[in-house]
XYZ file of N, CA and C in Angstrom:
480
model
N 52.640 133.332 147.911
C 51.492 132.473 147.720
C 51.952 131.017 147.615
N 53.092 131.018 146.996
C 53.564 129.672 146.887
C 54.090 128.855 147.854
N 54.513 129.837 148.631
C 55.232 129.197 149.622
C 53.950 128.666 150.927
N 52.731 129.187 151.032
C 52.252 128.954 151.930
C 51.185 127.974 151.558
N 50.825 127.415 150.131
C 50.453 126.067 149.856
C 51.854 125.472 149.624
N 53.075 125.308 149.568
C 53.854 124.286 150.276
C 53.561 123.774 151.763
N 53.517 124.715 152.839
C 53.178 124.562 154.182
C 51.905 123.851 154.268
N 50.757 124.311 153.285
C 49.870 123.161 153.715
C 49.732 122.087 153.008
N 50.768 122.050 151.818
C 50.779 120.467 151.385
C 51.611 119.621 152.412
N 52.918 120.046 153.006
C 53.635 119.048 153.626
C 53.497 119.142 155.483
N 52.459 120.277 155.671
C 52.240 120.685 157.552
C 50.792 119.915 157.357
N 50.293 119.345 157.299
C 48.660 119.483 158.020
C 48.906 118.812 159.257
N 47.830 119.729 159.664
C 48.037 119.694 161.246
C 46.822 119.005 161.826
N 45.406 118.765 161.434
C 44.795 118.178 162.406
C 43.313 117.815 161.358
N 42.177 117.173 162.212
C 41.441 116.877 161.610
C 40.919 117.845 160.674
N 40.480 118.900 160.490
C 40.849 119.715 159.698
C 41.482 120.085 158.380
N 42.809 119.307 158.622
C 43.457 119.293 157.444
C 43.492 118.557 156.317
N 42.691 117.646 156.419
C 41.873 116.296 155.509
C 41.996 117.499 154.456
N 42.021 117.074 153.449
C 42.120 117.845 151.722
C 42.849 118.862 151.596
N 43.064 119.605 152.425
C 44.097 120.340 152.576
C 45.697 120.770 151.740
N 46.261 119.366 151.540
C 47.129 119.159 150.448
C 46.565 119.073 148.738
N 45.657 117.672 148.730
C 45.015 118.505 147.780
C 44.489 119.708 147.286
N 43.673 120.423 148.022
C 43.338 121.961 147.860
C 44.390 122.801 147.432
N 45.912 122.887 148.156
C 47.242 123.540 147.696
C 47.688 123.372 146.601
N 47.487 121.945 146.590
C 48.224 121.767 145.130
C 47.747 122.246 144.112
N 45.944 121.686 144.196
C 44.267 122.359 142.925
C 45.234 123.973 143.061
N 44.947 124.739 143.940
C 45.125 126.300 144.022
C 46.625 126.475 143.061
N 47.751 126.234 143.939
C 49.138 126.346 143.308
C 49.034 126.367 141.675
N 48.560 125.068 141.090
C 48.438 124.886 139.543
C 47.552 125.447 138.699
N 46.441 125.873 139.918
C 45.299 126.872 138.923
C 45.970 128.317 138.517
N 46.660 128.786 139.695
C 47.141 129.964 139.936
C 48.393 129.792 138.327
N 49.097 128.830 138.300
C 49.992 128.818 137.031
C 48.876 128.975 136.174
N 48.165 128.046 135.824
C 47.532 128.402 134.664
C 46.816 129.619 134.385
N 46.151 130.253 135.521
C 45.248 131.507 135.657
C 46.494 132.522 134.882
N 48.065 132.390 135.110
C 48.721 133.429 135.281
C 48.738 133.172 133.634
N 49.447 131.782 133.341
C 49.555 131.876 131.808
C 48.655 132.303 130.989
N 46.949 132.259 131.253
C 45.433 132.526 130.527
C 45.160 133.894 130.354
N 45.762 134.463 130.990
C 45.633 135.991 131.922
C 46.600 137.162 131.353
N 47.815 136.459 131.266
C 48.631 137.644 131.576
C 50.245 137.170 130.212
N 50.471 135.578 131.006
C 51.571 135.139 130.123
C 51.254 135.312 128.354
N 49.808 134.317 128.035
C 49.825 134.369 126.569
C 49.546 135.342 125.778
N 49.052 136.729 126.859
C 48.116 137.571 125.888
C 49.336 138.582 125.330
N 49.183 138.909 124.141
C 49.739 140.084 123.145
C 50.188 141.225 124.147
N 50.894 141.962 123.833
C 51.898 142.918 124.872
C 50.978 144.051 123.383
N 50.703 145.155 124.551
C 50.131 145.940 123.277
C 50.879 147.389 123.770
N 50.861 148.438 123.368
C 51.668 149.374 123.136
C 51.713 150.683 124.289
N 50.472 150.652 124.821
C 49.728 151.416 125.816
C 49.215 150.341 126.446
N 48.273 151.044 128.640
C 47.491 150.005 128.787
C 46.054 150.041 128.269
N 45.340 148.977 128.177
C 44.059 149.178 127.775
C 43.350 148.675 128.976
N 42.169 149.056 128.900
C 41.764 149.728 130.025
C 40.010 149.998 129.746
N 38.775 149.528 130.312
C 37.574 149.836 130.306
C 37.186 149.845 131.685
N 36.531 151.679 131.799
C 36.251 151.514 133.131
C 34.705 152.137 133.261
N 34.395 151.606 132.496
C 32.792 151.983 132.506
C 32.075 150.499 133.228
N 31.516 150.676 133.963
C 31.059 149.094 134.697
C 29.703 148.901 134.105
N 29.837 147.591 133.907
C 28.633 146.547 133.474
C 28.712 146.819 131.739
N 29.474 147.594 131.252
C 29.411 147.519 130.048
C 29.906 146.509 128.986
N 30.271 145.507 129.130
C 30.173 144.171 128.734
C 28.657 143.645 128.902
N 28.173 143.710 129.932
C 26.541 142.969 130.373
C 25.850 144.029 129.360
N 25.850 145.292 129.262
C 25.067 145.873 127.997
C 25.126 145.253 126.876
N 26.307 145.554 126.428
C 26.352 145.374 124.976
C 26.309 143.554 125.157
N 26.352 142.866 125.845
C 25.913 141.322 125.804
C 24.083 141.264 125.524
N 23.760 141.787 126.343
C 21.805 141.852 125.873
C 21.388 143.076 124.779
N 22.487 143.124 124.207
C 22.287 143.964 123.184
C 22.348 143.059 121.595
N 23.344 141.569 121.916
C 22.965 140.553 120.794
C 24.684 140.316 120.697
N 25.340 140.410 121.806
C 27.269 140.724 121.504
C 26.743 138.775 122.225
N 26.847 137.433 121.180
C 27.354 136.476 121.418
C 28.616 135.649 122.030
N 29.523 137.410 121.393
C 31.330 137.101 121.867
C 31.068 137.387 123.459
N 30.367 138.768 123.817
C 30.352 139.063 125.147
C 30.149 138.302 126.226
N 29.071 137.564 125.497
C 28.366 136.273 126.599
C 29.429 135.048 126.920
N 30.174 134.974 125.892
C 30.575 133.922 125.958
C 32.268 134.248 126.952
N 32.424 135.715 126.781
C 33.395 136.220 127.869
C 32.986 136.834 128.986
N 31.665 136.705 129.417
C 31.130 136.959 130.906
C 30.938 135.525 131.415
N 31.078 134.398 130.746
C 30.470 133.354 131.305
C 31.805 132.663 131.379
N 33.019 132.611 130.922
C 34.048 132.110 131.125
C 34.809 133.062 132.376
N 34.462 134.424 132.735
C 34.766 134.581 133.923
C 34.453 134.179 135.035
N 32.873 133.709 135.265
C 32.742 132.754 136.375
C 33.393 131.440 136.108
N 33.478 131.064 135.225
C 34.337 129.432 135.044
C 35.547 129.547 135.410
N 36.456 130.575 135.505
C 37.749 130.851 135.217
C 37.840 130.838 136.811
N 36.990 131.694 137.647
C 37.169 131.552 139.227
C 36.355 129.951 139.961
N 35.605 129.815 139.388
C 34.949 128.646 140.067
C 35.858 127.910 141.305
N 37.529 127.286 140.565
C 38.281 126.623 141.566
C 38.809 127.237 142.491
N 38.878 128.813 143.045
C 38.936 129.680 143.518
C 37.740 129.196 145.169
N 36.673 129.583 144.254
C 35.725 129.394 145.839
C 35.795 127.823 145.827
N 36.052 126.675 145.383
C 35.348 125.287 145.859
C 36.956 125.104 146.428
N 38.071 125.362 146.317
C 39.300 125.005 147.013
C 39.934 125.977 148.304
N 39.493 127.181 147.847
C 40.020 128.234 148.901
C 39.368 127.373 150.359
N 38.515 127.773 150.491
C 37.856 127.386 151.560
C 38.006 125.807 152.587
N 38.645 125.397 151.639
C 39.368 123.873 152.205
C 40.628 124.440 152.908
N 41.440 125.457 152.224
C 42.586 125.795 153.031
C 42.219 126.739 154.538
N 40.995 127.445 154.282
C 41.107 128.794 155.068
C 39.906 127.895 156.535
N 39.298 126.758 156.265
C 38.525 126.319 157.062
C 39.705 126.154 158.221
N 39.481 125.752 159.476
C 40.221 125.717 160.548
C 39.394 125.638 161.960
N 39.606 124.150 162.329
C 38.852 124.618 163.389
C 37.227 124.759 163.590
N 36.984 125.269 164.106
C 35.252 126.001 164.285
C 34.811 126.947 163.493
N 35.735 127.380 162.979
C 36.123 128.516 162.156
C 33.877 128.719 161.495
N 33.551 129.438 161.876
C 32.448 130.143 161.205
C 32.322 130.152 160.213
N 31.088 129.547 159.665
C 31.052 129.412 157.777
C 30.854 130.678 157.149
N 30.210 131.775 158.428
C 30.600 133.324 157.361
C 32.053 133.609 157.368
N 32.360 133.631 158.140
C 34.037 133.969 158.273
C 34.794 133.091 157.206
N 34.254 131.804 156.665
C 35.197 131.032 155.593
C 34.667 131.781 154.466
N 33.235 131.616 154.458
C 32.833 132.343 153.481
C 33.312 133.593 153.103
N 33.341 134.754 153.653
C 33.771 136.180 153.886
C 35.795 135.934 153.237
N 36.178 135.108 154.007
C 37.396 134.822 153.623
C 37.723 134.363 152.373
N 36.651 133.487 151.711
C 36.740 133.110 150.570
C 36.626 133.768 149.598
N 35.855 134.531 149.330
C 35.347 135.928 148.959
C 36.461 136.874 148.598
N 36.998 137.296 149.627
C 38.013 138.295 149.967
C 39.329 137.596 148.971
N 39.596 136.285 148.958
C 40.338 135.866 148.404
C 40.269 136.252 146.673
N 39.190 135.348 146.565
C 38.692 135.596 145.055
C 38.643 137.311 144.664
N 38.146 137.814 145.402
C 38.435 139.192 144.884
C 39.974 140.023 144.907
N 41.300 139.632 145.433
C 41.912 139.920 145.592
C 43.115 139.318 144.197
N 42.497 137.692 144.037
C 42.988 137.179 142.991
C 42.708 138.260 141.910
N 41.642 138.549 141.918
C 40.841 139.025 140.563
C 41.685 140.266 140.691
N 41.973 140.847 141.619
C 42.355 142.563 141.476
C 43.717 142.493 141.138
N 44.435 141.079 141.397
C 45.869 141.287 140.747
C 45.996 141.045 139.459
N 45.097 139.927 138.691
C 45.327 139.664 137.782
C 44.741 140.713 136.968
N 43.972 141.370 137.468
C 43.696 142.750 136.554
C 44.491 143.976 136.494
N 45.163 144.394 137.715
C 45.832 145.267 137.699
C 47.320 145.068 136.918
N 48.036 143.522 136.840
C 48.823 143.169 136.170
C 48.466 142.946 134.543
N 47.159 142.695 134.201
C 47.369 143.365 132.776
C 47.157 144.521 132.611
N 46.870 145.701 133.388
C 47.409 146.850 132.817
C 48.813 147.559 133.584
N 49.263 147.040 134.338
C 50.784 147.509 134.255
C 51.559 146.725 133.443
N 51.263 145.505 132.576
C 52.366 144.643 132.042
C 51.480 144.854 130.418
N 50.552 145.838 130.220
C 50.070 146.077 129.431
C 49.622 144.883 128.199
N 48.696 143.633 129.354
C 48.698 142.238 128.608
C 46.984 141.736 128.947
N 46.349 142.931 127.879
C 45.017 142.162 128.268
C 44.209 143.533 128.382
N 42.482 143.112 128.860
C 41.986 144.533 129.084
C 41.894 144.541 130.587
N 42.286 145.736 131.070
C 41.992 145.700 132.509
C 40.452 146.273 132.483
N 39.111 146.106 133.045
C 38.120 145.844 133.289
C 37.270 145.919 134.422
N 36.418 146.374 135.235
C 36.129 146.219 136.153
C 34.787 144.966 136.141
N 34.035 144.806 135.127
C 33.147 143.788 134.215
C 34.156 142.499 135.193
N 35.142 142.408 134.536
C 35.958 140.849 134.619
C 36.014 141.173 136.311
N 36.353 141.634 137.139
C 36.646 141.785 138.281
C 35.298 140.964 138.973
N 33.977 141.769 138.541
C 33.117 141.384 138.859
C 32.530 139.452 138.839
N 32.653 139.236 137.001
C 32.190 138.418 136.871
C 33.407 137.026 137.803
N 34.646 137.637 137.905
C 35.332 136.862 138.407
C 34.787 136.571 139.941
N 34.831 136.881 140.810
C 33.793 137.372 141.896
C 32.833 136.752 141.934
N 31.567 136.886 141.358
C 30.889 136.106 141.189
C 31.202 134.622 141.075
N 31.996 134.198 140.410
C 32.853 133.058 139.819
C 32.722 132.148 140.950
N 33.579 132.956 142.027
C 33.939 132.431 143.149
C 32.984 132.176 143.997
N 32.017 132.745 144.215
C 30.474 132.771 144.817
C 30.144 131.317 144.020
N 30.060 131.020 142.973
C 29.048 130.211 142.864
C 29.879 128.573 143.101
N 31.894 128.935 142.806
C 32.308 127.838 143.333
C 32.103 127.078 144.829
N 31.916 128.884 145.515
C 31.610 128.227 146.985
C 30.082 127.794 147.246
N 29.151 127.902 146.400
C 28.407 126.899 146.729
C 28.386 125.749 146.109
N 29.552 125.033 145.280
C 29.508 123.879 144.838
C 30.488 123.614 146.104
N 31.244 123.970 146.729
C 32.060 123.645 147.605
C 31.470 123.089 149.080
N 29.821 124.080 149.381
C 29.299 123.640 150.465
C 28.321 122.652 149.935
N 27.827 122.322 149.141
C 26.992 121.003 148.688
C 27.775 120.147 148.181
N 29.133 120.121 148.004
C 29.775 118.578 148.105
C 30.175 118.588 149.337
N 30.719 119.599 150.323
C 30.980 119.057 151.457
C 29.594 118.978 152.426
N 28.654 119.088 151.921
C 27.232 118.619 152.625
C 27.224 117.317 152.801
N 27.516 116.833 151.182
C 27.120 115.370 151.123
C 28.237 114.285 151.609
N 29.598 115.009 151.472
C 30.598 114.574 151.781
C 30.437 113.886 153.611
N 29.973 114.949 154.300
C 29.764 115.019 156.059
C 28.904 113.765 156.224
N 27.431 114.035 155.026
C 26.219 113.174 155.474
C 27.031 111.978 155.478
N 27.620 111.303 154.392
C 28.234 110.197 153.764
C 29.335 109.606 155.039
N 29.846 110.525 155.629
C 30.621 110.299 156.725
C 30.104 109.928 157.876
N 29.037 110.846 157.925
C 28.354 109.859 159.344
C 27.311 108.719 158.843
N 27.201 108.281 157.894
C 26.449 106.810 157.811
C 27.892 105.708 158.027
N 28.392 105.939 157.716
C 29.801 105.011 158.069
C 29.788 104.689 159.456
């Protein structure tokens, strides 16, 4: 992973590649911190732990769990830079906004499935399918902050 935001911090190749370096770098340093938030700081516990009942966080959250809410809603925050940067790297070209989209997506969910599956093999955290989700989501709603700044970004470009 690292090595291929090096390539697009120091390769960009064409009009296209406008933010590009930025985007590598945003991704590269989120990805440190995601790892330290995730996996580095949390308590090493004895067994893995493990909830695989789905949506059961969203229950017991409309059930009056304040803590819950406040850890379903930091999983979309936690992916947000996920969808508004991915998509700066994976654009290319003509490249189809479902296909960035779809790609973006695929990304964020793939992030999410490592950092979950690595706290329960490194037994550092709950592995979850809840967090998978809300992470996911996360990324969905970064990529539409990603296509309404680059909306306004385009308009802004052609009044120039």
């Amino acid at each position: 992973m690292a090595a291929f935001f090096a390539v697009q911090i120091f390769y960009p190749k064409n009009k296209y590649s406008k933010g590009k370096p930025f985007a590598a770098a945003g991704l590269s340093i989120y990805g440190y911190l995601l790892y330290l938030y995730t996996i580095a700081f949390r308590p090493r516990y004895s067994s893995p732990q493990y909830e695989l009942t789905f949506l059961w966080s969203y229950k017991r959250a409309l059930n009056g769990s304040a803590y819950l809410w406040i850890e379903i809603i930091l999983n979309y925050i936690l992916f947000l830079p996920v969808g508004m940067l991915a998509p700066i790297l994976i654009r290319h070209g003509k490249r189809r906004k479902k296909k960035v989209f779809a790609l973006t997506m695929l990304t964020g969910f793939f992030i999410s499935l490592t950092v979950e599956l690595s706290q329960l093999i490194l037994q550092r955290g709950l592995m979850e399918w809840d967090d998978l989700l809300g992470n996911v989501l996360g990324t969905f709603l970064g990529y539409g902050i990603y296509l309404g700044v680059d909306t306004v970004w385009q308009h802004c470009m052609k009044l120039k």
